[in-house]
Amino acid sequence: AQSVTQLDSHVSVSEGTPVLLRCNYSSSYSPSLFWYVQHPNKGLQLLLKYTSAATLVKGINGFEAEFKKSETSFHLTKPSAHMSDAAEYFCVVSDRGYQKVTFGTGTKLQVIP
Amino acid sequence: DSGVTQTPKHLITATGQRVTLRCSPRSGDLSVYWYQQSLDQGLQFLIQYYNGEERAKGNILERFSAQQFPDLHSELNLSSLELGDSALYFCASSVGGGELLYEQYFGPGTRLTVT
């Protein structure tokens, strides 16, 4: 079975400092991994995706994530947080073997001015 | 704006009732996905349709059903509603959908309140 664990439910950073949102996954097959962002009262927007090409994936708004198979991790990073980054972030695993999508429980990012 | 539209935006109904949520995918997208987001369950994948056929099923209750029409819009039917069905229901669409590998574009959601 597939699963995804977001290790922090809340992360708080100061504006201009680095962001690290952690995600670990479990999958019996070669997974596809995604990060989505949800701003308050909005739908979800894709930040980036990994589909077995380059392990370092660059996304929108300066975010990137690195797929580490040995650690079963797909952590999301950004060098410098902006106030507009305050939102909830979801790590998602899509397992072709099970034909289903599993969302993590989300990490709320707070950016302090 | 993702290009995915959902109606209605808000829906308030009573327990035991039946409602229909509607989704229009982005132009050119063949897959439609339905999700439920609630405070206690988080975001859960319900079901996927690809070009009119059911392609993948998640944690969808038997009281819920969905379909995708020839014009590719989709409807999610929720019946015998319970208080616990109160949630935000999202629709998403993608170009492909054979293996759930394609990025999905989410609509703004329908907020369902069951009283």
PDB file of C-alpha atoms in Angstrom, chain A residues 1-46:
ATOM      1  CA  ALA A   1       0.000   0.000   0.000  1.00  0.00           C
ATOM      2  CA  GLN A   2       1.095   3.544  -0.523  1.00  0.00           C
ATOM      3  CA  SER A   3       1.243   6.255   2.100  1.00  0.00           C
ATOM      4  CA  VAL A   4       2.651   9.694   2.609  1.00  0.00           C
ATOM      5  CA  THR A   5       3.671  11.366   5.858  1.00  0.00           C
ATOM      6  CA  GLN A   6       4.171  15.068   6.289  1.00  0.00           C
ATOM      7  CA  LEU A   7       6.314  15.302   9.359  1.00  0.00           C
ATOM      8  CA  ASP A   8       5.245  18.758  10.510  1.00  0.00           C
ATOM      9  CA  SER A   9       1.690  20.008  10.731  1.00  0.00           C
ATOM     10  CA  HIS A  10       2.863  23.602  11.241  1.00  0.00           C
ATOM     11  CA  VAL A  11       6.072  25.354  10.249  1.00  0.00           C
ATOM     12  CA  SER A  12       6.869  28.930  11.126  1.00  0.00           C
ATOM     13  CA  VAL A  13       9.709  30.897   9.484  1.00  0.00           C
ATOM     14  CA  SER A  14      10.758  34.508   9.286  1.00  0.00           C
ATOM     15  CA  GLU A  15      10.490  36.322   5.993  1.00  0.00           C
ATOM     16  CA  GLY A  16      13.734  35.952   4.033  1.00  0.00           C
ATOM     17  CA  THR A  17      14.829  32.740   5.763  1.00  0.00           C
ATOM     18  CA  PRO A  18      14.865  29.248   4.212  1.00  0.00           C
ATOM     19  CA  VAL A  19      11.823  27.004   4.120  1.00  0.00           C
ATOM     20  CA  LEU A  20      11.924  23.234   4.633  1.00  0.00           C
ATOM     21  CA  LEU A  21       8.712  21.185   4.516  1.00  0.00           C
ATOM     22  CA  ARG A  22       9.289  17.499   5.056  1.00  0.00           C
ATOM     23  CA  CYS A  23       7.591  14.585   3.326  1.00  0.00           C
ATOM     24  CA  ASN A  24       8.229  10.857   3.509  1.00  0.00           C
ATOM     25  CA  TYR A  25       6.440   8.340   1.361  1.00  0.00           C
ATOM     26  CA  SER A  26       5.900   4.629   1.075  1.00  0.00           C
ATOM     27  CA  SER A  27       5.171   2.929  -2.223  1.00  0.00           C
ATOM     28  CA  SER A  28       5.432  -0.559  -3.624  1.00  0.00           C
ATOM     29  CA  TYR A  29       5.959   0.730  -7.137  1.00  0.00           C
ATOM     30  CA  SER A  30       7.836   3.597  -8.716  1.00  0.00           C
ATOM     31  CA  PRO A  31       5.855   6.534  -7.434  1.00  0.00           C
ATOM     32  CA  SER A  32       5.076   9.908  -8.843  1.00  0.00           C
ATOM     33  CA  LEU A  33       5.326  12.629  -6.240  1.00  0.00           C
ATOM     34  CA  PHE A  34       3.803  16.084  -6.182  1.00  0.00           C
ATOM     35  CA  TRP A  35       3.657  19.130  -3.986  1.00  0.00           C
ATOM     36  CA  TYR A  36       0.526  21.266  -4.036  1.00  0.00           C
ATOM     37  CA  VAL A  37      -0.181  24.538  -2.276  1.00  0.00           C
ATOM     38  CA  GLN A  38      -3.552  25.711  -0.994  1.00  0.00           C
ATOM     39  CA  HIS A  39      -4.064  29.337  -0.073  1.00  0.00           C
ATOM     40  CA  PRO A  40      -6.973  30.135   2.256  1.00  0.00           C
ATOM     41  CA  ASN A  41     -10.358  29.574   0.645  1.00  0.00           C
ATOM     42  CA  LYS A  42      -8.750  28.562  -2.634  1.00  0.00           C
ATOM     43  CA  GLY A  43      -8.314  25.364  -4.589  1.00  0.00           C
ATOM     44  CA  LEU A  44      -5.017  23.536  -4.784  1.00  0.00           C
ATOM     45  CA  GLN A  45      -2.246  24.596  -7.131  1.00  0.00           C
ATOM     46  CA  LEU A  46       0.573  22.376  -8.354  1.00  0.00           C
TER      47      LEU A  46
END
